[in-house]
Amino acid sequence: MNEAAMQRGLPIGIGLGLSIGAALGVALGAAMGNMAFMGIGPAMGLGFGIALAPAFGKAMIEQDKAKTKTEDGPNEG
């Protein structure tokens, strides 16, 4: 389940991590007045996104299972 969750959640984890990291890098660079920090944000965000990928994947798998269960109906069998 963990490998499947990782594979399922990796695209959204990477995308979310990069976008949040880019925003963090721009904010940090603007606050410090040094735009060299813009490259640090996505690098930090990517790590967090990859770390959270299994959680995203597990939630997506559970949502698909719940959707399949309601589509089949309670009296299936």
mmCIF file with all atom_site columns, N, CA and C in Angstrom:
data_model
loop_
_atom_site.group_PDB
_atom_site.id
_atom_site.type_symbol
_atom_site.label_atom_id
_atom_site.label_alt_id
_atom_site.label_comp_id
_atom_site.label_asym_id
_atom_site.label_entity_id
_atom_site.label_seq_id
_atom_site.pdbx_PDB_ins_code
_atom_site.Cartn_x
_atom_site.Cartn_y
_atom_site.Cartn_z
_atom_site.occupancy
_atom_site.B_iso_or_equiv
_atom_site.pdbx_formal_charge
_atom_site.auth_seq_id
_atom_site.auth_comp_id
_atom_site.auth_asym_id
_atom_site.auth_atom_id
_atom_site.pdbx_PDB_model_num
ATOM 1   N N  . MET A 1 1  ? 0.827   -1.195  0.000  1.00 0.00 ? 1  MET A N  1
ATOM 2   C CA . MET A 1 1  ? 0.000   0.000   0.000  1.00 0.00 ? 1  MET A CA 1
ATOM 3   C C  . MET A 1 1  ? 0.868   1.254   0.000  1.00 0.00 ? 1  MET A C  1
ATOM 4   N N  . ASN A 1 2  ? 2.012   1.181   0.682  1.00 0.00 ? 2  ASN A N  1
ATOM 5   C CA . ASN A 1 2  ? 2.857   2.358   0.779  1.00 0.00 ? 2  ASN A CA 1
ATOM 6   C C  . ASN A 1 2  ? 3.462   2.730   -0.573 1.00 0.00 ? 2  ASN A C  1
ATOM 7   N N  . GLU A 1 3  ? 3.905   1.722   -1.356 1.00 0.00 ? 3  GLU A N  1
ATOM 8   C CA . GLU A 1 3  ? 4.467   2.011   -2.670 1.00 0.00 ? 3  GLU A CA 1
ATOM 9   C C  . GLU A 1 3  ? 3.402   2.543   -3.611 1.00 0.00 ? 3  GLU A C  1
ATOM 10  N N  . ALA A 1 4  ? 2.211   1.963   -3.541 1.00 0.00 ? 4  ALA A N  1
ATOM 11  C CA . ALA A 1 4  ? 1.120   2.445   -4.390 1.00 0.00 ? 4  ALA A CA 1
ATOM 12  C C  . ALA A 1 4  ? 0.732   3.865   -4.011 1.00 0.00 ? 4  ALA A C  1
ATOM 13  N N  . ALA A 1 5  ? 0.718   4.144   -2.718 1.00 0.00 ? 5  ALA A N  1
ATOM 14  C CA . ALA A 1 5  ? 0.387   5.496   -2.268 1.00 0.00 ? 5  ALA A CA 1
ATOM 15  C C  . ALA A 1 5  ? 1.454   6.487   -2.711 1.00 0.00 ? 5  ALA A C  1
ATOM 16  N N  . MET A 1 6  ? 2.713   6.070   -2.660 1.00 0.00 ? 6  MET A N  1
ATOM 17  C CA . MET A 1 6  ? 3.804   6.948   -3.089 1.00 0.00 ? 6  MET A CA 1
ATOM 18  C C  . MET A 1 6  ? 3.694   7.244   -4.577 1.00 0.00 ? 6  MET A C  1
ATOM 19  N N  . GLN A 1 7  ? 3.430   6.206   -5.378 1.00 0.00 ? 7  GLN A N  1
ATOM 20  C CA . GLN A 1 7  ? 3.301   6.402   -6.818 1.00 0.00 ? 7  GLN A CA 1
ATOM 21  C C  . GLN A 1 7  ? 2.100   7.271   -7.156 1.00 0.00 ? 7  GLN A C  1
ATOM 22  N N  . ARG A 1 8  ? 1.031   7.103   -6.430 1.00 0.00 ? 8  ARG A N  1
ATOM 23  C CA . ARG A 1 8  ? -0.189  7.859   -6.707 1.00 0.00 ? 8  ARG A CA 1
ATOM 24  C C  . ARG A 1 8  ? -0.068  9.316   -6.275 1.00 0.00 ? 8  ARG A C  1
ATOM 25  N N  . GLY A 1 9  ? 0.608   9.564   -5.158 1.00 0.00 ? 9  GLY A N  1
ATOM 26  C CA . GLY A 1 9  ? 0.686   10.913  -4.625 1.00 0.00 ? 9  GLY A CA 1
ATOM 27  C C  . GLY A 1 9  ? 1.885   11.718  -5.074 1.00 0.00 ? 9  GLY A C  1
ATOM 28  N N  . LEU A 1 10 ? 2.833   11.085  -5.760 1.00 0.00 ? 10 LEU A N  1
ATOM 29  C CA . LEU A 1 10 ? 4.057   11.780  -6.139 1.00 0.00 ? 10 LEU A CA 1
ATOM 30  C C  . LEU A 1 10 ? 3.818   12.982  -7.058 1.00 0.00 ? 10 LEU A C  1
ATOM 31  N N  . PRO A 1 11 ? 2.994   12.880  -8.100 1.00 0.00 ? 11 PRO A N  1
ATOM 32  C CA . PRO A 1 11 ? 2.800   14.064  -8.953 1.00 0.00 ? 11 PRO A CA 1
ATOM 33  C C  . PRO A 1 11 ? 2.221   15.265  -8.207 1.00 0.00 ? 11 PRO A C  1
ATOM 34  N N  . ILE A 1 12 ? 1.216   15.034  -7.373 1.00 0.00 ? 12 ILE A N  1
ATOM 35  C CA . ILE A 1 12 ? 0.633   16.161  -6.650 1.00 0.00 ? 12 ILE A CA 1
ATOM 36  C C  . ILE A 1 12 ? 1.583   16.658  -5.568 1.00 0.00 ? 12 ILE A C  1
ATOM 37  N N  . GLY A 1 13 ? 2.341   15.760  -4.960 1.00 0.00 ? 13 GLY A N  1
ATOM 38  C CA . GLY A 1 13 ? 3.313   16.181  -3.955 1.00 0.00 ? 13 GLY A CA 1
ATOM 39  C C  . GLY A 1 13 ? 4.409   17.052  -4.548 1.00 0.00 ? 13 GLY A C  1
ATOM 40  N N  . ILE A 1 14 ? 4.920   16.656  -5.702 1.00 0.00 ? 14 ILE A N  1
ATOM 41  C CA . ILE A 1 14 ? 5.963   17.441  -6.361 1.00 0.00 ? 14 ILE A CA 1
ATOM 42  C C  . ILE A 1 14 ? 5.411   18.791  -6.807 1.00 0.00 ? 14 ILE A C  1
ATOM 43  N N  . GLY A 1 15 ? 4.244   18.780  -7.422 1.00 0.00 ? 15 GLY A N  1
ATOM 44  C CA . GLY A 1 15 ? 3.651   20.034  -7.890 1.00 0.00 ? 15 GLY A CA 1
ATOM 45  C C  . GLY A 1 15 ? 3.362   20.995  -6.756 1.00 0.00 ? 15 GLY A C  1
ATOM 46  N N  . LEU A 1 16 ? 2.773   20.481  -5.702 1.00 0.00 ? 16 LEU A N  1
ATOM 47  C CA . LEU A 1 16 ? 2.448   21.324  -4.556 1.00 0.00 ? 16 LEU A CA 1
ATOM 48  C C  . LEU A 1 16 ? 3.721   21.816  -3.869 1.00 0.00 ? 16 LEU A C  1
ATOM 49  N N  . GLY A 1 17 ? 4.693   20.944  -3.728 1.00 0.00 ? 17 GLY A N  1
ATOM 50  C CA . GLY A 1 17 ? 5.944   21.343  -3.090 1.00 0.00 ? 17 GLY A CA 1
ATOM 51  C C  . GLY A 1 17 ? 6.681   22.414  -3.874 1.00 0.00 ? 17 GLY A C  1
ATOM 52  N N  . LEU A 1 18 ? 6.728   22.269  -5.194 1.00 0.00 ? 18 LEU A N  1
ATOM 53  C CA . LEU A 1 18 ? 7.415   23.270  -6.011 1.00 0.00 ? 18 LEU A CA 1
ATOM 54  C C  . LEU A 1 18 ? 6.690   24.607  -6.000 1.00 0.00 ? 18 LEU A C  1
ATOM 55  N N  . SER A 1 19 ? 5.358   24.571  -6.072 1.00 0.00 ? 19 SER A N  1
ATOM 56  C CA . SER A 1 19 ? 4.622   25.835  -6.104 1.00 0.00 ? 19 SER A CA 1
ATOM 57  C C  . SER A 1 19 ? 4.710   26.565  -4.767 1.00 0.00 ? 19 SER A C  1
ATOM 58  N N  . ILE A 1 20 ? 4.571   25.836  -3.673 1.00 0.00 ? 20 ILE A N  1
ATOM 59  C CA . ILE A 1 20 ? 4.696   26.472  -2.358 1.00 0.00 ? 20 ILE A CA 1
ATOM 60  C C  . ILE A 1 20 ? 6.140   26.928  -2.138 1.00 0.00 ? 20 ILE A C  1
ATOM 61  N N  . GLY A 1 21 ? 7.089   26.119  -2.566 1.00 0.00 ? 21 GLY A N  1
ATOM 62  C CA . GLY A 1 21 ? 8.495   26.487  -2.421 1.00 0.00 ? 21 GLY A CA 1
ATOM 63  C C  . GLY A 1 21 ? 8.863   27.711  -3.238 1.00 0.00 ? 21 GLY A C  1
ATOM 64  N N  . ALA A 1 22 ? 8.306   27.825  -4.448 1.00 0.00 ? 22 ALA A N  1
ATOM 65  C CA . ALA A 1 22 ? 8.582   29.003  -5.270 1.00 0.00 ? 22 ALA A CA 1
ATOM 66  C C  . ALA A 1 22 ? 8.029   30.261  -4.613 1.00 0.00 ? 22 ALA A C  1
ATOM 67  N N  . ALA A 1 23 ? 6.817   30.163  -4.082 1.00 0.00 ? 23 ALA A N  1
ATOM 68  C CA . ALA A 1 23 ? 6.233   31.315  -3.389 1.00 0.00 ? 23 ALA A CA 1
ATOM 69  C C  . ALA A 1 23 ? 7.063   31.670  -2.158 1.00 0.00 ? 23 ALA A C  1
ATOM 70  N N  . LEU A 1 24 ? 7.522   30.656  -1.444 1.00 0.00 ? 24 LEU A N  1
ATOM 71  C CA . LEU A 1 24 ? 8.361   30.890  -0.266 1.00 0.00 ? 24 LEU A CA 1
ATOM 72  C C  . LEU A 1 24 ? 9.679   31.549  -0.665 1.00 0.00 ? 24 LEU A C  1
ATOM 73  N N  . GLY A 1 25 ? 10.269  31.101  -1.754 1.00 0.00 ? 25 GLY A N  1
ATOM 74  C CA . GLY A 1 25 ? 11.529  31.677  -2.219 1.00 0.00 ? 25 GLY A CA 1
ATOM 75  C C  . GLY A 1 25 ? 11.384  33.124  -2.646 1.00 0.00 ? 25 GLY A C  1
ATOM 76  N N  . VAL A 1 26 ? 10.295  33.446  -3.338 1.00 0.00 ? 26 VAL A N  1
ATOM 77  C CA . VAL A 1 26 ? 10.060  34.829  -3.754 1.00 0.00 ? 26 VAL A CA 1
ATOM 78  C C  . VAL A 1 26 ? 9.836   35.713  -2.534 1.00 0.00 ? 26 VAL A C  1
ATOM 79  N N  . ALA A 1 27 ? 9.042   35.227  -1.583 1.00 0.00 ? 27 ALA A N  1
ATOM 80  C CA . ALA A 1 27 ? 8.782   36.018  -0.380 1.00 0.00 ? 27 ALA A CA 1
ATOM 81  C C  . ALA A 1 27 ? 10.061  36.223  0.428  1.00 0.00 ? 27 ALA A C  1
ATOM 82  N N  . LEU A 1 28 ? 10.852  35.168  0.563  1.00 0.00 ? 28 LEU A N  1
ATOM 83  C CA . LEU A 1 28 ? 12.101  35.275  1.315  1.00 0.00 ? 28 LEU A CA 1
ATOM 84  C C  . LEU A 1 28 ? 13.082  36.203  0.605  1.00 0.00 ? 28 LEU A C  1
ATOM 85  N N  . GLY A 1 29 ? 13.159  36.072  -0.712 1.00 0.00 ? 29 GLY A N  1
ATOM 86  C CA . GLY A 1 29 ? 14.054  36.939  -1.474 1.00 0.00 ? 29 GLY A CA 1
ATOM 87  C C  . GLY A 1 29 ? 13.648  38.394  -1.414 1.00 0.00 ? 29 GLY A C  1
ATOM 88  N N  . ALA A 1 30 ? 12.346  38.660  -1.487 1.00 0.00 ? 30 ALA A N  1
ATOM 89  C CA . ALA A 1 30 ? 11.873  40.043  -1.408 1.00 0.00 ? 30 ALA A CA 1
ATOM 90  C C  . ALA A 1 30 ? 12.083  40.613  -0.013 1.00 0.00 ? 30 ALA A C  1
ATOM 91  N N  . ALA A 1 31 ? 11.863  39.797  1.002  1.00 0.00 ? 31 ALA A N  1
ATOM 92  C CA . ALA A 1 31 ? 12.019  40.282  2.372  1.00 0.00 ? 31 ALA A CA 1
ATOM 93  C C  . ALA A 1 31 ? 13.479  40.593  2.696  1.00 0.00 ? 31 ALA A C  1
ATOM 94  N N  . MET A 1 32 ? 14.381  39.792  2.171  1.00 0.00 ? 32 MET A N  1
ATOM 95  C CA . MET A 1 32 ? 15.798  40.001  2.483  1.00 0.00 ? 32 MET A CA 1
ATOM 96  C C  . MET A 1 32 ? 16.478  40.908  1.471  1.00 0.00 ? 32 MET A C  1
ATOM 97  N N  . GLY A 1 33 ? 15.791  41.210  0.379  1.00 0.00 ? 33 GLY A N  1
ATOM 98  C CA . GLY A 1 33 ? 16.374  42.073  -0.637 1.00 0.00 ? 33 GLY A CA 1
ATOM 99  C C  . GLY A 1 33 ? 17.432  41.388  -1.478 1.00 0.00 ? 33 GLY A C  1
ATOM 100 N N  . ASN A 1 34 ? 17.435  40.066  -1.487 1.00 0.00 ? 34 ASN A N  1
ATOM 101 C CA . ASN A 1 34 ? 18.430  39.318  -2.245 1.00 0.00 ? 34 ASN A CA 1
ATOM 102 C C  . ASN A 1 34 ? 17.699  38.231  -3.022 1.00 0.00 ? 34 ASN A C  1
ATOM 103 N N  . MET A 1 35 ? 17.598  38.405  -4.311 1.00 0.00 ? 35 MET A N  1
ATOM 104 C CA . MET A 1 35 ? 16.826  37.464  -5.119 1.00 0.00 ? 35 MET A CA 1
ATOM 105 C C  . MET A 1 35 ? 17.546  36.132  -5.334 1.00 0.00 ? 35 MET A C  1
ATOM 106 N N  . ALA A 1 36 ? 18.729  35.973  -4.785 1.00 0.00 ? 36 ALA A N  1
ATOM 107 C CA . ALA A 1 36 ? 19.409  34.679  -4.859 1.00 0.00 ? 36 ALA A CA 1
ATOM 108 C C  . ALA A 1 36 ? 18.654  33.624  -4.057 1.00 0.00 ? 36 ALA A C  1
ATOM 109 N N  . PHE A 1 37 ? 17.825  34.065  -3.117 1.00 0.00 ? 37 PHE A N  1
ATOM 110 C CA . PHE A 1 37 ? 17.056  33.129  -2.300 1.00 0.00 ? 37 PHE A CA 1
ATOM 111 C C  . PHE A 1 37 ? 15.892  32.506  -3.072 1.00 0.00 ? 37 PHE A C  1
ATOM 112 N N  . MET A 1 38 ? 15.606  33.017  -4.266 1.00 0.00 ? 38 MET A N  1
ATOM 113 C CA . MET A 1 38 ? 14.502  32.453  -5.045 1.00 0.00 ? 38 MET A CA 1
ATOM 114 C C  . MET A 1 38 ? 14.769  31.003  -5.427 1.00 0.00 ? 38 MET A C  1
ATOM 115 N N  . GLY A 1 39 ? 16.011  30.613  -5.539 1.00 0.00 ? 39 GLY A N  1
ATOM 116 C CA . GLY A 1 39 ? 16.337  29.237  -5.887 1.00 0.00 ? 39 GLY A CA 1
ATOM 117 C C  . GLY A 1 39 ? 16.271  28.283  -4.712 1.00 0.00 ? 39 GLY A C  1
ATOM 118 N N  . ILE A 1 40 ? 16.346  28.814  -3.510 1.00 0.00 ? 40 ILE A N  1
ATOM 119 C CA . ILE A 1 40 ? 16.322  27.959  -2.322 1.00 0.00 ? 40 ILE A CA 1
ATOM 120 C C  . ILE A 1 40 ? 14.910  27.462  -2.031 1.00 0.00 ? 40 ILE A C  1
ATOM 121 N N  . GLY A 1 41 ? 13.909  28.307  -2.273 1.00 0.00 ? 41 GLY A N  1
ATOM 122 C CA . GLY A 1 41 ? 12.522  27.958  -1.952 1.00 0.00 ? 41 GLY A CA 1
ATOM 123 C C  . GLY A 1 41 ? 12.036  26.686  -2.628 1.00 0.00 ? 41 GLY A C  1
ATOM 124 N N  . PRO A 1 42 ? 12.141  26.584  -3.960 1.00 0.00 ? 42 PRO A N  1
ATOM 125 C CA . PRO A 1 42 ? 11.683  25.348  -4.608 1.00 0.00 ? 42 PRO A CA 1
ATOM 126 C C  . PRO A 1 42 ? 12.452  24.111  -4.161 1.00 0.00 ? 42 PRO A C  1
ATOM 127 N N  . ALA A 1 43 ? 13.721  24.266  -3.839 1.00 0.00 ? 43 ALA A N  1
ATOM 128 C CA . ALA A 1 43 ? 14.495  23.114  -3.363 1.00 0.00 ? 43 ALA A CA 1
ATOM 129 C C  . ALA A 1 43 ? 13.958  22.620  -2.022 1.00 0.00 ? 43 ALA A C  1
ATOM 130 N N  . MET A 1 44 ? 13.599  23.549  -1.143 1.00 0.00 ? 44 MET A N  1
ATOM 131 C CA . MET A 1 44 ? 13.021  23.148  0.147  1.00 0.00 ? 44 MET A CA 1
ATOM 132 C C  . MET A 1 44 ? 11.622  22.580  -0.051 1.00 0.00 ? 44 MET A C  1
ATOM 133 N N  . GLY A 1 45 ? 10.832  23.226  -0.890 1.00 0.00 ? 45 GLY A N  1
ATOM 134 C CA . GLY A 1 45 ? 9.464   22.780  -1.119 1.00 0.00 ? 45 GLY A CA 1
ATOM 135 C C  . GLY A 1 45 ? 9.397   21.411  -1.766 1.00 0.00 ? 45 GLY A C  1
ATOM 136 N N  . LEU A 1 46 ? 10.346  21.111  -2.643 1.00 0.00 ? 46 LEU A N  1
ATOM 137 C CA . LEU A 1 46 ? 10.364  19.811  -3.305 1.00 0.00 ? 46 LEU A CA 1
ATOM 138 C C  . LEU A 1 46 ? 10.562  18.691  -2.291 1.00 0.00 ? 46 LEU A C  1
ATOM 139 N N  . GLY A 1 47 ? 11.428  18.911  -1.338 1.00 0.00 ? 47 GLY A N  1
ATOM 140 C CA . GLY A 1 47 ? 11.643  17.907  -0.290 1.00 0.00 ? 47 GLY A CA 1
ATOM 141 C C  . GLY A 1 47 ? 10.390  17.661  0.529  1.00 0.00 ? 47 GLY A C  1
ATOM 142 N N  . PHE A 1 48 ? 9.706   18.736  0.905  1.00 0.00 ? 48 PHE A N  1
ATOM 143 C CA . PHE A 1 48 ? 8.470   18.584  1.667  1.00 0.00 ? 48 PHE A CA 1
ATOM 144 C C  . PHE A 1 48 ? 7.386   17.906  0.833  1.00 0.00 ? 48 PHE A C  1
ATOM 145 N N  . GLY A 1 49 ? 7.307   18.250  -0.449 1.00 0.00 ? 49 GLY A N  1
ATOM 146 C CA . GLY A 1 49 ? 6.308   17.637  -1.315 1.00 0.00 ? 49 GLY A CA 1
ATOM 147 C C  . GLY A 1 49 ? 6.520   16.145  -1.479 1.00 0.00 ? 49 GLY A C  1
ATOM 148 N N  . ILE A 1 50 ? 7.765   15.738  -1.644 1.00 0.00 ? 50 ILE A N  1
ATOM 149 C CA . ILE A 1 50 ? 8.071   14.312  -1.769 1.00 0.00 ? 50 ILE A CA 1
ATOM 150 C C  . ILE A 1 50 ? 7.806   13.593  -0.450 1.00 0.00 ? 50 ILE A C  1
ATOM 151 N N  . ALA A 1 51 ? 8.093   14.259  0.660  1.00 0.00 ? 51 ALA A N  1
ATOM 152 C CA . ALA A 1 51 ? 7.838   13.641  1.965  1.00 0.00 ? 51 ALA A CA 1
ATOM 153 C C  . ALA A 1 51 ? 6.344   13.444  2.208  1.00 0.00 ? 51 ALA A C  1
ATOM 154 N N  . LEU A 1 52 ? 5.517   14.356  1.699  1.00 0.00 ? 52 LEU A N  1
ATOM 155 C CA . LEU A 1 52 ? 4.069   14.263  1.904  1.00 0.00 ? 52 LEU A CA 1
ATOM 156 C C  . LEU A 1 52 ? 3.356   13.448  0.831  1.00 0.00 ? 52 LEU A C  1
ATOM 157 N N  . ALA A 1 53 ? 4.067   13.013  -0.200 1.00 0.00 ? 53 ALA A N  1
ATOM 158 C CA . ALA A 1 53 ? 3.446   12.278  -1.302 1.00 0.00 ? 53 ALA A CA 1
ATOM 159 C C  . ALA A 1 53 ? 2.698   11.023  -0.856 1.00 0.00 ? 53 ALA A C  1
ATOM 160 N N  . PRO A 1 54 ? 3.222   10.191  0.050  1.00 0.00 ? 54 PRO A N  1
ATOM 161 C CA . PRO A 1 54 ? 2.452   9.014   0.468  1.00 0.00 ? 54 PRO A CA 1
ATOM 162 C C  . PRO A 1 54 ? 1.129   9.366   1.145  1.00 0.00 ? 54 PRO A C  1
ATOM 163 N N  . ALA A 1 55 ? 1.105   10.467  1.882  1.00 0.00 ? 55 ALA A N  1
ATOM 164 C CA . ALA A 1 55 ? -0.149  10.874  2.527  1.00 0.00 ? 55 ALA A CA 1
ATOM 165 C C  . ALA A 1 55 ? -1.178  11.295  1.484  1.00 0.00 ? 55 ALA A C  1
ATOM 166 N N  . PHE A 1 56 ? -0.736  12.046  0.473  1.00 0.00 ? 56 PHE A N  1
ATOM 167 C CA . PHE A 1 56 ? -1.649  12.433  -0.601 1.00 0.00 ? 56 PHE A CA 1
ATOM 168 C C  . PHE A 1 56 ? -2.150  11.199  -1.344 1.00 0.00 ? 56 PHE A C  1
ATOM 169 N N  . GLY A 1 57 ? -1.240  10.277  -1.649 1.00 0.00 ? 57 GLY A N  1
ATOM 170 C CA . GLY A 1 57 ? -1.611  9.065   -2.374 1.00 0.00 ? 57 GLY A CA 1
ATOM 171 C C  . GLY A 1 57 ? -2.581  8.200   -1.601 1.00 0.00 ? 57 GLY A C  1
ATOM 172 N N  . LYS A 1 58 ? -2.358  8.054   -0.303 1.00 0.00 ? 58 LYS A N  1
ATOM 173 C CA . LYS A 1 58 ? -3.259  7.249   0.524  1.00 0.00 ? 58 LYS A CA 1
ATOM 174 C C  . LYS A 1 58 ? -4.659  7.853   0.535  1.00 0.00 ? 58 LYS A C  1
ATOM 175 N N  . ALA A 1 59 ? -4.739  9.169   0.658  1.00 0.00 ? 59 ALA A N  1
ATOM 176 C CA . ALA A 1 59 ? -6.048  9.830   0.646  1.00 0.00 ? 59 ALA A CA 1
ATOM 177 C C  . ALA A 1 59 ? -6.739  9.659   -0.705 1.00 0.00 ? 59 ALA A C  1
ATOM 178 N N  . MET A 1 60 ? -5.982  9.719   -1.792 1.00 0.00 ? 60 MET A N  1
ATOM 179 C CA . MET A 1 60 ? -6.572  9.554   -3.118 1.00 0.00 ? 60 MET A CA 1
ATOM 180 C C  . MET A 1 60 ? -7.068  8.125   -3.323 1.00 0.00 ? 60 MET A C  1
ATOM 181 N N  . ILE A 1 61 ? -6.317  7.138   -2.836 1.00 0.00 ? 61 ILE A N  1
ATOM 182 C CA . ILE A 1 61 ? -6.732  5.739   -2.960 1.00 0.00 ? 61 ILE A CA 1
ATOM 183 C C  . ILE A 1 61 ? -7.992  5.490   -2.148 1.00 0.00 ? 61 ILE A C  1
ATOM 184 N N  . GLU A 1 62 ? -8.046  6.019   -0.921 1.00 0.00 ? 62 GLU A N  1
ATOM 185 C CA . GLU A 1 62 ? -9.243  5.852   -0.089 1.00 0.00 ? 62 GLU A CA 1
ATOM 186 C C  . GLU A 1 62 ? -10.454 6.525   -0.720 1.00 0.00 ? 62 GLU A C  1
ATOM 187 N N  . GLN A 1 63 ? -10.240 7.685   -1.344 1.00 0.00 ? 63 GLN A N  1
ATOM 188 C CA . GLN A 1 63 ? -11.342 8.381   -2.009 1.00 0.00 ? 63 GLN A CA 1
ATOM 189 C C  . GLN A 1 63 ? -11.852 7.561   -3.194 1.00 0.00 ? 63 GLN A C  1
ATOM 190 N N  . ASP A 1 64 ? -10.946 6.960   -3.951 1.00 0.00 ? 64 ASP A N  1
ATOM 191 C CA . ASP A 1 64 ? -11.364 6.112   -5.071 1.00 0.00 ? 64 ASP A CA 1
ATOM 192 C C  . ASP A 1 64 ? -12.132 4.889   -4.589 1.00 0.00 ? 64 ASP A C  1
ATOM 193 N N  . LYS A 1 65 ? -11.694 4.291   -3.479 1.00 0.00 ? 65 LYS A N  1
ATOM 194 C CA . LYS A 1 65 ? -12.407 3.132   -2.934 1.00 0.00 ? 65 LYS A CA 1
ATOM 195 C C  . LYS A 1 65 ? -13.805 3.519   -2.476 1.00 0.00 ? 65 LYS A C  1
ATOM 196 N N  . ALA A 1 66 ? -13.936 4.674   -1.833 1.00 0.00 ? 66 ALA A N  1
ATOM 197 C CA . ALA A 1 66 ? -15.250 5.128   -1.375 1.00 0.00 ? 66 ALA A CA 1
ATOM 198 C C  . ALA A 1 66 ? -16.152 5.438   -2.562 1.00 0.00 ? 66 ALA A C  1
ATOM 199 N N  . LYS A 1 67 ? -15.587 6.024   -3.606 1.00 0.00 ? 67 LYS A N  1
ATOM 200 C CA . LYS A 1 67 ? -16.371 6.347   -4.794 1.00 0.00 ? 67 LYS A CA 1
ATOM 201 C C  . LYS A 1 67 ? -16.853 5.068   -5.477 1.00 0.00 ? 67 LYS A C  1
ATOM 202 N N  . THR A 1 68 ? -15.981 4.069   -5.573 1.00 0.00 ? 68 THR A N  1
ATOM 203 C CA . THR A 1 68 ? -16.352 2.794   -6.185 1.00 0.00 ? 68 THR A CA 1
ATOM 204 C C  . THR A 1 68 ? -17.440 2.106   -5.374 1.00 0.00 ? 68 THR A C  1
ATOM 205 N N  . LYS A 1 69 ? -17.347 2.179   -4.056 1.00 0.00 ? 69 LYS A N  1
ATOM 206 C CA . LYS A 1 69 ? -18.331 1.545   -3.187 1.00 0.00 ? 69 LYS A CA 1
ATOM 207 C C  . LYS A 1 69 ? -19.709 2.182   -3.367 1.00 0.00 ? 69 LYS A C  1
ATOM 208 N N  . THR A 1 70 ? -19.773 3.502   -3.497 1.00 0.00 ? 70 THR A N  1
ATOM 209 C CA . THR A 1 70 ? -21.071 4.164   -3.667 1.00 0.00 ? 70 THR A CA 1
ATOM 210 C C  . THR A 1 70 ? -21.607 3.973   -5.079 1.00 0.00 ? 70 THR A C  1
ATOM 211 N N  . GLU A 1 71 ? -20.733 3.855   -6.074 1.00 0.00 ? 71 GLU A N  1
ATOM 212 C CA . GLU A 1 71 ? -21.201 3.627   -7.435 1.00 0.00 ? 71 GLU A CA 1
ATOM 213 C C  . GLU A 1 71 ? -21.772 2.224   -7.593 1.00 0.00 ? 71 GLU A C  1
ATOM 214 N N  . ASP A 1 72 ? -21.193 1.248   -6.904 1.00 0.00 ? 72 ASP A N  1
ATOM 215 C CA . ASP A 1 72 ? -21.690 -0.122  -6.992 1.00 0.00 ? 72 ASP A CA 1
ATOM 216 C C  . ASP A 1 72 ? -23.021 -0.272  -6.277 1.00 0.00 ? 72 ASP A C  1
ATOM 217 N N  . GLY A 1 73 ? -23.234 0.491   -5.255 1.00 0.00 ? 73 GLY A N  1
ATOM 218 C CA . GLY A 1 73 ? -24.486 0.410   -4.506 1.00 0.00 ? 73 GLY A CA 1
ATOM 219 C C  . GLY A 1 73 ? -24.373 -0.548  -3.341 1.00 0.00 ? 73 GLY A C  1
ATOM 220 N N  . PRO A 1 74 ? -25.214 -0.373  -2.327 1.00 0.00 ? 74 PRO A N  1
ATOM 221 C CA . PRO A 1 74 ? -25.114 -1.212  -1.129 1.00 0.00 ? 74 PRO A CA 1
ATOM 222 C C  . PRO A 1 74 ? -25.635 -2.634  -1.329 1.00 0.00 ? 74 PRO A C  1
ATOM 223 N N  . ASN A 1 75 ? -26.486 -2.880  -2.310 1.00 0.00 ? 75 ASN A N  1
ATOM 224 C CA . ASN A 1 75 ? -27.098 -4.196  -2.494 1.00 0.00 ? 75 ASN A CA 1
ATOM 225 C C  . ASN A 1 75 ? -26.427 -4.992  -3.601 1.00 0.00 ? 75 ASN A C  1
ATOM 226 N N  . GLU A 1 76 ? -25.181 -4.710  -3.851 1.00 0.00 ? 76 GLU A N  1
ATOM 227 C CA . GLU A 1 76 ? -24.454 -5.432  -4.898 1.00 0.00 ? 76 GLU A CA 1
ATOM 228 C C  . GLU A 1 76 ? -24.111 -6.831  -4.396 1.00 0.00 ? 76 GLU A C  1
ATOM 229 N N  . GLY A 1 77 ? -24.246 -7.804  -5.261 1.00 0.00 ? 77 GLY A N  1
ATOM 230 C CA . GLY A 1 77 ? -23.820 -9.126  -4.832 1.00 0.00 ? 77 GLY A CA 1
ATOM 231 C C  . GLY A 1 77 ? -24.684 -10.146 -5.327 1.00 0.00 ? 77 GLY A C  1
#
